[in-house]
JSON list of C-alpha atoms in Angstrom, two decimals:
[
{"chain": "C", "resi": 254, "resn": "UNK", "atom": "CA", "xyz": [120.00, 115.87, 91.67]},
{"chain": "C", "resi": 255, "resn": "UNK", "atom": "CA", "xyz": [116.25, 116.57, 91.55]},
{"chain": "C", "resi": 256, "resn": "UNK", "atom": "CA", "xyz": [115.94, 113.94, 88.84]},
{"chain": "C", "resi": 257, "resn": "UNK", "atom": "CA", "xyz": [117.58, 111.32, 91.06]},
{"chain": "C", "resi": 258, "resn": "UNK", "atom": "CA", "xyz": [115.17, 112.07, 93.92]},
{"chain": "C", "resi": 259, "resn": "UNK", "atom": "CA", "xyz": [112.20, 112.01, 91.56]},
{"chain": "C", "resi": 260, "resn": "UNK", "atom": "CA", "xyz": [113.45, 108.70, 90.13]},
{"chain": "C", "resi": 261, "resn": "UNK", "atom": "CA", "xyz": [113.65, 107.46, 93.72]},
{"chain": "C", "resi": 262, "resn": "UNK", "atom": "CA", "xyz": [110.03, 108.47, 94.24]},
{"chain": "C", "resi": 263, "resn": "UNK", "atom": "CA", "xyz": [108.87, 106.79, 91.04]},
{"chain": "C", "resi": 264, "resn": "UNK", "atom": "CA", "xyz": [110.76, 103.55, 91.68]},
{"chain": "C", "resi": 265, "resn": "UNK", "atom": "CA", "xyz": [109.58, 103.50, 95.29]},
{"chain": "C", "resi": 266, "resn": "UNK", "atom": "CA", "xyz": [105.96, 103.88, 94.22]},
{"chain": "C", "resi": 267, "resn": "UNK", "atom": "CA", "xyz": [106.39, 101.08, 91.65]},
{"chain": "C", "resi": 268, "resn": "UNK", "atom": "CA", "xyz": [108.00, 98.78, 94.22]},
{"chain": "C", "resi": 269, "resn": "UNK", "atom": "CA", "xyz": [105.27, 99.44, 96.80]},
{"chain": "C", "resi": 270, "resn": "UNK", "atom": "CA", "xyz": [102.60, 98.77, 94.18]},
{"chain": "C", "resi": 271, "resn": "UNK", "atom": "CA", "xyz": [104.51, 95.66, 93.12]},
{"chain": "C", "resi": 272, "resn": "UNK", "atom": "CA", "xyz": [104.48, 94.30, 96.67]},
{"chain": "C", "resi": 273, "resn": "UNK", "atom": "CA", "xyz": [100.84, 95.18, 97.31]},
{"chain": "C", "resi": 274, "resn": "UNK", "atom": "CA", "xyz": [99.57, 93.89, 93.98]},
{"chain": "C", "resi": 275, "resn": "UNK", "atom": "CA", "xyz": [102.01, 91.01, 93.40]},
{"chain": "C", "resi": 276, "resn": "UNK", "atom": "CA", "xyz": [103.14, 92.60, 90.13]},
{"chain": "C", "resi": 277, "resn": "UNK", "atom": "CA", "xyz": [105.52, 90.65, 87.89]},
{"chain": "C", "resi": 278, "resn": "UNK", "atom": "CA", "xyz": [107.78, 93.70, 87.43]},
{"chain": "C", "resi": 279, "resn": "UNK", "atom": "CA", "xyz": [108.55, 93.97, 91.17]},
{"chain": "C", "resi": 280, "resn": "UNK", "atom": "CA", "xyz": [112.13, 92.66, 90.94]},
{"chain": "C", "resi": 281, "resn": "UNK", "atom": "CA", "xyz": [112.96, 94.85, 87.94]},
{"chain": "C", "resi": 282, "resn": "UNK", "atom": "CA", "xyz": [111.71, 97.95, 89.74]},
{"chain": "C", "resi": 283, "resn": "UNK", "atom": "CA", "xyz": [113.45, 96.94, 92.96]},
{"chain": "C", "resi": 284, "resn": "UNK", "atom": "CA", "xyz": [116.75, 96.62, 91.06]},
{"chain": "C", "resi": 285, "resn": "UNK", "atom": "CA", "xyz": [116.24, 100.11, 89.60]},
{"chain": "C", "resi": 286, "resn": "UNK", "atom": "CA", "xyz": [115.43, 101.49, 93.05]},
{"chain": "C", "resi": 287, "resn": "UNK", "atom": "CA", "xyz": [118.52, 99.94, 94.64]},
{"chain": "C", "resi": 288, "resn": "UNK", "atom": "CA", "xyz": [120.75, 101.24, 91.82]},
{"chain": "C", "resi": 289, "resn": "UNK", "atom": "CA", "xyz": [119.19, 104.67, 92.34]},
{"chain": "C", "resi": 290, "resn": "UNK", "atom": "CA", "xyz": [120.38, 104.61, 95.97]},
{"chain": "C", "resi": 291, "resn": "UNK", "atom": "CA", "xyz": [123.97, 104.30, 94.79]},
{"chain": "C", "resi": 292, "resn": "UNK", "atom": "CA", "xyz": [123.42, 107.11, 92.27]},
{"chain": "C", "resi": 293, "resn": "UNK", "atom": "CA", "xyz": [122.06, 109.38, 95.00]},
{"chain": "C", "resi": 294, "resn": "UNK", "atom": "CA", "xyz": [124.84, 108.42, 97.42]},
{"chain": "C", "resi": 295, "resn": "UNK", "atom": "CA", "xyz": [127.51, 109.26, 94.83]},
{"chain": "C", "resi": 296, "resn": "UNK", "atom": "CA", "xyz": [126.50, 112.92, 95.20]},
{"chain": "C", "resi": 297, "resn": "UNK", "atom": "CA", "xyz": [127.74, 112.92, 98.79]},
{"chain": "C", "resi": 298, "resn": "UNK", "atom": "CA", "xyz": [131.44, 112.68, 97.93]},
{"chain": "C", "resi": 299, "resn": "UNK", "atom": "CA", "xyz": [133.53, 110.89, 100.53]},
{"chain": "C", "resi": 300, "resn": "UNK", "atom": "CA", "xyz": [130.39, 110.13, 102.55]},
{"chain": "C", "resi": 301, "resn": "UNK", "atom": "CA", "xyz": [128.92, 108.13, 99.64]},
{"chain": "C", "resi": 302, "resn": "UNK", "atom": "CA", "xyz": [129.50, 104.65, 101.16]},
{"chain": "C", "resi": 303, "resn": "UNK", "atom": "CA", "xyz": [127.83, 105.62, 104.45]},
{"chain": "C", "resi": 304, "resn": "UNK", "atom": "CA", "xyz": [124.91, 107.28, 102.68]},
{"chain": "C", "resi": 305, "resn": "UNK", "atom": "CA", "xyz": [124.44, 104.35, 100.30]},
{"chain": "C", "resi": 306, "resn": "UNK", "atom": "CA", "xyz": [124.40, 101.90, 103.21]},
{"chain": "C", "resi": 307, "resn": "UNK", "atom": "CA", "xyz": [121.71, 103.95, 105.00]},
{"chain": "C", "resi": 308, "resn": "UNK", "atom": "CA", "xyz": [119.63, 104.32, 101.82]},
{"chain": "C", "resi": 309, "resn": "UNK", "atom": "CA", "xyz": [119.83, 100.64, 100.85]},
{"chain": "C", "resi": 310, "resn": "UNK", "atom": "CA", "xyz": [118.91, 99.65, 104.40]},
{"chain": "C", "resi": 311, "resn": "UNK", "atom": "CA", "xyz": [115.99, 102.09, 104.17]},
{"chain": "C", "resi": 312, "resn": "UNK", "atom": "CA", "xyz": [114.70, 100.39, 101.01]},
{"chain": "C", "resi": 313, "resn": "UNK", "atom": "CA", "xyz": [115.02, 96.90, 102.50]},
{"chain": "C", "resi": 314, "resn": "UNK", "atom": "CA", "xyz": [113.30, 97.91, 105.74]},
{"chain": "C", "resi": 315, "resn": "UNK", "atom": "CA", "xyz": [110.51, 99.74, 103.90]},
{"chain": "C", "resi": 316, "resn": "UNK", "atom": "CA", "xyz": [109.92, 96.66, 101.74]},
{"chain": "C", "resi": 317, "resn": "UNK", "atom": "CA", "xyz": [109.64, 94.52, 104.88]},
{"chain": "C", "resi": 318, "resn": "UNK", "atom": "CA", "xyz": [107.19, 96.97, 106.43]},
{"chain": "C", "resi": 319, "resn": "UNK", "atom": "CA", "xyz": [105.01, 97.07, 103.31]},
{"chain": "C", "resi": 320, "resn": "UNK", "atom": "CA", "xyz": [104.95, 93.26, 103.24]},
{"chain": "C", "resi": 321, "resn": "UNK", "atom": "CA", "xyz": [104.32, 93.10, 107.00]},
{"chain": "C", "resi": 322, "resn": "UNK", "atom": "CA", "xyz": [101.39, 95.50, 106.87]},
{"chain": "C", "resi": 323, "resn": "UNK", "atom": "CA", "xyz": [99.95, 93.77, 103.81]},
{"chain": "C", "resi": 324, "resn": "UNK", "atom": "CA", "xyz": [100.02, 90.38, 105.54]},
{"chain": "C", "resi": 325, "resn": "UNK", "atom": "CA", "xyz": [99.33, 91.62, 109.09]},
{"chain": "C", "resi": 326, "resn": "UNK", "atom": "CA", "xyz": [102.64, 90.09, 110.21]},
{"chain": "C", "resi": 327, "resn": "UNK", "atom": "CA", "xyz": [103.43, 89.78, 113.93]},
{"chain": "C", "resi": 328, "resn": "UNK", "atom": "CA", "xyz": [106.83, 91.42, 113.26]},
{"chain": "C", "resi": 329, "resn": "UNK", "atom": "CA", "xyz": [105.23, 94.63, 111.93]},
{"chain": "C", "resi": 330, "resn": "UNK", "atom": "CA", "xyz": [105.87, 96.73, 115.07]},
{"chain": "C", "resi": 331, "resn": "UNK", "atom": "CA", "xyz": [109.55, 95.74, 115.29]},
{"chain": "C", "resi": 332, "resn": "UNK", "atom": "CA", "xyz": [110.12, 96.36, 111.57]},
{"chain": "C", "resi": 333, "resn": "UNK", "atom": "CA", "xyz": [108.31, 99.72, 111.72]},
{"chain": "C", "resi": 334, "resn": "UNK", "atom": "CA", "xyz": [110.51, 100.78, 114.67]},
{"chain": "C", "resi": 335, "resn": "UNK", "atom": "CA", "xyz": [113.63, 99.73, 112.72]},
{"chain": "C", "resi": 336, "resn": "UNK", "atom": "CA", "xyz": [112.43, 101.75, 109.72]},
{"chain": "C", "resi": 337, "resn": "UNK", "atom": "CA", "xyz": [111.83, 104.86, 111.86]},
{"chain": "C", "resi": 338, "resn": "UNK", "atom": "CA", "xyz": [115.30, 104.47, 113.41]},
{"chain": "C", "resi": 339, "resn": "UNK", "atom": "CA", "xyz": [116.88, 104.26, 109.97]},
{"chain": "C", "resi": 340, "resn": "UNK", "atom": "CA", "xyz": [114.81, 107.21, 108.72]},
{"chain": "C", "resi": 341, "resn": "UNK", "atom": "CA", "xyz": [115.97, 109.27, 111.71]},
{"chain": "C", "resi": 342, "resn": "UNK", "atom": "CA", "xyz": [119.60, 108.44, 110.90]},
{"chain": "C", "resi": 343, "resn": "UNK", "atom": "CA", "xyz": [119.10, 109.60, 107.31]},
{"chain": "C", "resi": 344, "resn": "UNK", "atom": "CA", "xyz": [117.22, 112.73, 108.42]},
{"chain": "C", "resi": 345, "resn": "UNK", "atom": "CA", "xyz": [119.88, 113.63, 110.98]},
{"chain": "C", "resi": 346, "resn": "UNK", "atom": "CA", "xyz": [122.63, 113.18, 108.41]},
{"chain": "C", "resi": 347, "resn": "UNK", "atom": "CA", "xyz": [120.85, 115.39, 105.87]},
{"chain": "C", "resi": 348, "resn": "UNK", "atom": "CA", "xyz": [119.99, 117.99, 108.51]},
{"chain": "C", "resi": 349, "resn": "UNK", "atom": "CA", "xyz": [123.66, 118.11, 109.48]},
{"chain": "C", "resi": 350, "resn": "UNK", "atom": "CA", "xyz": [124.53, 118.93, 105.89]},
{"chain": "C", "resi": 351, "resn": "UNK", "atom": "CA", "xyz": [121.79, 121.55, 105.68]},
{"chain": "C", "resi": 352, "resn": "UNK", "atom": "CA", "xyz": [122.61, 123.49, 108.87]},
{"chain": "C", "resi": 353, "resn": "UNK", "atom": "CA", "xyz": [123.49, 122.91, 112.49]},
{"chain": "C", "resi": 354, "resn": "UNK", "atom": "CA", "xyz": [119.98, 123.54, 113.80]},
{"chain": "C", "resi": 355, "resn": "UNK", "atom": "CA", "xyz": [117.91, 122.01, 111.01]},
{"chain": "C", "resi": 356, "resn": "UNK", "atom": "CA", "xyz": [115.23, 119.39, 111.63]},
{"chain": "C", "resi": 357, "resn": "UNK", "atom": "CA", "xyz": [113.69, 119.74, 108.18]},
{"chain": "C", "resi": 358, "resn": "UNK", "atom": "CA", "xyz": [114.89, 116.40, 106.84]},
{"chain": "C", "resi": 359, "resn": "UNK", "atom": "CA", "xyz": [114.26, 114.53, 110.07]},
{"chain": "C", "resi": 360, "resn": "UNK", "atom": "CA", "xyz": [110.67, 115.81, 109.83]},
{"chain": "C", "resi": 361, "resn": "UNK", "atom": "CA", "xyz": [110.47, 114.89, 106.13]},
{"chain": "C", "resi": 362, "resn": "UNK", "atom": "CA", "xyz": [111.69, 111.37, 106.80]},
{"chain": "C", "resi": 363, "resn": "UNK", "atom": "CA", "xyz": [109.11, 110.86, 109.57]},
{"chain": "C", "resi": 364, "resn": "UNK", "atom": "CA", "xyz": [106.36, 112.20, 107.31]},
{"chain": "C", "resi": 365, "resn": "UNK", "atom": "CA", "xyz": [107.61, 109.91, 104.53]},
{"chain": "C", "resi": 366, "resn": "UNK", "atom": "CA", "xyz": [107.29, 106.83, 106.74]},
{"chain": "C", "resi": 367, "resn": "UNK", "atom": "CA", "xyz": [103.97, 107.93, 108.26]},
{"chain": "C", "resi": 368, "resn": "UNK", "atom": "CA", "xyz": [102.51, 108.47, 104.78]},
{"chain": "C", "resi": 369, "resn": "UNK", "atom": "CA", "xyz": [103.88, 105.18, 103.45]},
{"chain": "C", "resi": 370, "resn": "UNK", "atom": "CA", "xyz": [102.42, 103.15, 106.33]},
{"chain": "C", "resi": 371, "resn": "UNK", "atom": "CA", "xyz": [99.06, 104.92, 106.17]},
{"chain": "C", "resi": 372, "resn": "UNK", "atom": "CA", "xyz": [98.89, 104.41, 102.42]},
{"chain": "C", "resi": 373, "resn": "UNK", "atom": "CA", "xyz": [99.70, 100.70, 102.72]},
{"chain": "C", "resi": 374, "resn": "UNK", "atom": "CA", "xyz": [97.19, 100.18, 105.56]},
{"chain": "C", "resi": 375, "resn": "UNK", "atom": "CA", "xyz": [94.47, 102.01, 103.64]},
{"chain": "C", "resi": 376, "resn": "UNK", "atom": "CA", "xyz": [95.26, 100.37, 100.31]},
{"chain": "C", "resi": 377, "resn": "UNK", "atom": "CA", "xyz": [94.17, 96.91, 101.37]},
{"chain": "C", "resi": 378, "resn": "UNK", "atom": "CA", "xyz": [96.49, 95.48, 98.72]},
{"chain": "C", "resi": 379, "resn": "UNK", "atom": "CA", "xyz": [94.95, 94.28, 95.49]},
{"chain": "C", "resi": 380, "resn": "UNK", "atom": "CA", "xyz": [91.37, 94.96, 96.60]},
{"chain": "C", "resi": 381, "resn": "UNK", "atom": "CA", "xyz": [92.08, 98.30, 98.21]},
{"chain": "C", "resi": 382, "resn": "UNK", "atom": "CA", "xyz": [90.53, 101.61, 97.29]},
{"chain": "C", "resi": 383, "resn": "UNK", "atom": "CA", "xyz": [93.25, 104.06, 98.36]},
{"chain": "C", "resi": 384, "resn": "UNK", "atom": "CA", "xyz": [95.59, 105.18, 95.60]},
{"chain": "C", "resi": 385, "resn": "UNK", "atom": "CA", "xyz": [99.26, 106.00, 96.02]},
{"chain": "C", "resi": 386, "resn": "UNK", "atom": "CA", "xyz": [98.64, 109.66, 95.04]},
{"chain": "C", "resi": 387, "resn": "UNK", "atom": "CA", "xyz": [99.02, 110.96, 98.62]},
{"chain": "C", "resi": 388, "resn": "UNK", "atom": "CA", "xyz": [102.38, 109.23, 98.90]},
{"chain": "C", "resi": 389, "resn": "UNK", "atom": "CA", "xyz": [103.47, 110.70, 95.57]},
{"chain": "C", "resi": 390, "resn": "UNK", "atom": "CA", "xyz": [102.48, 114.25, 96.53]},
{"chain": "C", "resi": 391, "resn": "UNK", "atom": "CA", "xyz": [104.30, 114.10, 99.88]},
{"chain": "C", "resi": 392, "resn": "UNK", "atom": "CA", "xyz": [107.29, 112.48, 98.23]},
{"chain": "C", "resi": 393, "resn": "UNK", "atom": "CA", "xyz": [107.59, 115.15, 95.55]},
{"chain": "C", "resi": 394, "resn": "UNK", "atom": "CA", "xyz": [107.84, 117.90, 98.16]},
{"chain": "C", "resi": 395, "resn": "UNK", "atom": "CA", "xyz": [110.55, 115.95, 99.96]},
{"chain": "C", "resi": 396, "resn": "UNK", "atom": "CA", "xyz": [112.40, 115.20, 96.71]},
{"chain": "C", "resi": 397, "resn": "UNK", "atom": "CA", "xyz": [112.63, 118.86, 95.76]},
{"chain": "C", "resi": 398, "resn": "UNK", "atom": "CA", "xyz": [113.81, 119.86, 99.24]},
{"chain": "C", "resi": 399, "resn": "UNK", "atom": "CA", "xyz": [116.50, 117.18, 99.18]},
{"chain": "C", "resi": 400, "resn": "UNK", "atom": "CA", "xyz": [117.58, 118.20, 95.69]},
{"chain": "C", "resi": 401, "resn": "UNK", "atom": "CA", "xyz": [118.27, 121.74, 96.95]},
{"chain": "C", "resi": 402, "resn": "UNK", "atom": "CA", "xyz": [120.74, 120.31, 99.46]},
{"chain": "C", "resi": 403, "resn": "UNK", "atom": "CA", "xyz": [122.87, 118.48, 96.91]},
{"chain": "C", "resi": 404, "resn": "UNK", "atom": "CA", "xyz": [125.15, 119.57, 94.09]},
{"chain": "C", "resi": 405, "resn": "UNK", "atom": "CA", "xyz": [123.83, 119.26, 90.54]},
{"chain": "C", "resi": 406, "resn": "UNK", "atom": "CA", "xyz": [124.04, 115.74, 89.12]}
]
């Protein structure tokens, strides 16, 4: 399952870069990322449809937020709030699987969104100077923690 989470991280980074830099491979990488959500969800047994719905929604909302921040859209605040709500739902679900009193994944999901938004704001799109390395480092820690929670793929 670690490979699936690391694939998620890689595809996410490629999609974010695709949006920010108007890359021609954006749709290919987005398709891979969306397929990856189904692959991850399949590890959750009977909960797979619910998990896949949350994860796909997460990808769509994150894409909107990246585009919003890039273009300084008036809907940025609403879309960011929707993304945090979705991230909290995912974090709460994963925490429930981890243990009754866990907030580890809720915290990871918040950090994930905070880092994504900061990276996009600082990147300035095509002419930006901030790399996606900070996002990758934070994401790798989260990926390995999530992989520990799931059965081997």
